[in-house]
mmCIF file of C-alpha atoms in Angstrom:
data_model
loop_
_atom_site.group_PDB
_atom_site.id
_atom_site.type_symbol
_atom_site.label_atom_id
_atom_site.label_comp_id
_atom_site.label_asym_id
_atom_site.label_seq_id
_atom_site.Cartn_x
_atom_site.Cartn_y
_atom_site.Cartn_z
ATOM 1 C CA UNK A 19 102.250 134.189 111.356
ATOM 2 C CA UNK A 20 99.372 135.136 113.690
ATOM 3 C CA UNK A 21 96.918 136.111 111.292
ATOM 4 C CA UNK A 22 96.331 133.195 109.309
ATOM 5 C CA UNK A 23 92.387 132.545 108.805
ATOM 6 C CA UNK A 24 91.853 128.825 107.860
ATOM 7 C CA UNK A 25 88.050 128.445 106.761
ATOM 8 C CA UNK A 26 87.314 124.513 106.149
ATOM 9 C CA UNK A 27 84.029 123.844 104.624
ATOM 10 C CA UNK A 28 82.795 121.036 102.356
ATOM 11 C CA UNK A 29 80.103 123.072 100.531
ATOM 12 C CA UNK A 30 82.289 124.397 97.738
ATOM 13 C CA UNK A 31 84.659 122.745 95.179
ATOM 14 C CA UNK A 32 87.274 125.351 94.934
ATOM 15 C CA UNK A 33 90.532 126.211 97.016
ATOM 16 C CA UNK A 34 91.172 129.699 97.244
ATOM 17 C CA UNK A 35 94.855 130.889 98.709
ATOM 18 C CA UNK A 36 94.837 134.825 99.288
ATOM 19 C CA UNK A 37 97.888 136.431 100.823
ATOM 20 C CA UNK A 38 97.469 140.271 101.447
ATOM 21 C CA UNK A 39 100.302 142.818 102.356
ATOM 22 C CA UNK A 40 99.425 145.841 103.818
ATOM 23 C CA UNK A 41 101.604 148.940 103.522
ATOM 24 C CA UNK A 42 101.230 152.648 104.852
ATOM 25 C CA UNK A 43 100.221 154.857 101.745
ATOM 26 C CA UNK A 44 103.245 156.870 100.988
ATOM 27 C CA UNK A 45 103.723 158.817 97.881
ATOM 28 C CA UNK A 46 107.083 157.459 97.100
ATOM 29 C CA UNK A 47 106.112 153.947 97.457
ATOM 30 C CA UNK A 48 102.722 153.924 95.441
ATOM 31 C CA UNK A 49 104.424 153.185 92.038
ATOM 32 C CA UNK A 50 106.810 150.659 93.258
ATOM 33 C CA UNK A 51 104.151 148.525 94.891
ATOM 34 C CA UNK A 52 101.988 148.681 91.609
ATOM 35 C CA UNK A 53 104.920 147.524 89.637
ATOM 36 C CA UNK A 54 105.578 144.787 92.080
ATOM 37 C CA UNK A 55 102.126 143.649 91.804
ATOM 38 C CA UNK A 56 102.302 143.448 88.018
ATOM 39 C CA UNK A 57 105.658 141.660 88.414
ATOM 40 C CA UNK A 58 104.380 139.110 90.736
ATOM 41 C CA UNK A 59 101.452 138.228 88.448
ATOM 42 C CA UNK A 60 103.640 137.734 85.254
ATOM 43 C CA UNK A 61 106.758 135.931 86.973
ATOM 44 C CA UNK A 62 108.630 134.615 89.861
ATOM 45 C CA UNK A 63 111.881 133.008 90.603
ATOM 46 C CA UNK A 64 111.071 129.539 89.840
ATOM 47 C CA UNK A 65 108.983 130.485 86.852
ATOM 48 C CA UNK A 66 110.829 133.408 84.787
ATOM 49 C CA UNK A 67 108.258 134.202 82.360
ATOM 50 C CA UNK A 68 104.341 134.222 81.644
ATOM 51 C CA UNK A 69 104.891 130.956 79.373
ATOM 52 C CA UNK A 70 106.190 128.945 82.223
ATOM 53 C CA UNK A 71 103.808 130.164 84.906
ATOM 54 C CA UNK A 72 100.988 129.519 82.330
ATOM 55 C CA UNK A 73 102.230 126.104 81.808
ATOM 56 C CA UNK A 74 102.639 125.273 85.527
ATOM 57 C CA UNK A 75 99.092 126.394 86.211
ATOM 58 C CA UNK A 76 97.760 124.218 83.574
ATOM 59 C CA UNK A 77 99.240 121.414 84.945
ATOM 60 C CA UNK A 78 97.547 122.461 88.458
ATOM 61 C CA UNK A 79 94.069 121.678 86.485
ATOM 62 C CA UNK A 80 93.248 124.984 85.541
ATOM 63 C CA UNK A 81 94.416 126.766 88.462
ATOM 64 C CA UNK A 82 94.309 130.684 88.170
ATOM 65 C CA UNK A 83 96.440 133.205 89.888
ATOM 66 C CA UNK A 84 96.116 136.842 90.082
ATOM 67 C CA UNK A 85 97.833 139.623 91.763
ATOM 68 C CA UNK A 86 96.417 143.290 92.193
ATOM 69 C CA UNK A 87 97.342 146.400 94.086
ATOM 70 C CA UNK A 88 94.632 148.292 95.848
ATOM 71 C CA UNK A 89 94.463 151.589 98.163
ATOM 72 C CA UNK A 90 92.394 151.114 101.217
ATOM 73 C CA UNK A 91 91.837 154.524 103.153
ATOM 74 C CA UNK A 92 95.474 155.186 104.175
ATOM 75 C CA UNK A 93 96.922 151.919 103.449
ATOM 76 C CA UNK A 94 97.991 150.166 100.667
ATOM 77 C CA UNK A 95 97.490 146.672 99.828
ATOM 78 C CA UNK A 96 98.776 143.942 97.524
ATOM 79 C CA UNK A 97 96.628 140.860 97.263
ATOM 80 C CA UNK A 98 97.842 137.798 95.601
ATOM 81 C CA UNK A 99 95.230 135.013 95.160
ATOM 82 C CA UNK A 100 95.351 131.444 93.641
ATOM 83 C CA UNK A 101 92.491 129.602 92.922
ATOM 84 C CA UNK A 102 92.307 125.863 92.397
ATOM 85 C CA UNK A 103 89.135 124.323 91.042
#
């Protein structure tokens, strides 16, 4: 995990955790990666449905979570972000 960047600053009240996965852009994997990002946005092993994800985020004082799939040049990127206010 040598590519972790930590920016410490006291000017802002929000905490943002962003994880980016980069994959070579391959025709066979484009749809799979898009589906993966959609599934990660809706559920995970510990919170198997959208309701349980939303309930957990509410207990974290209105935290938000998103997951998206983007194309950057010849790479495909899955970005997962969690913002805690």
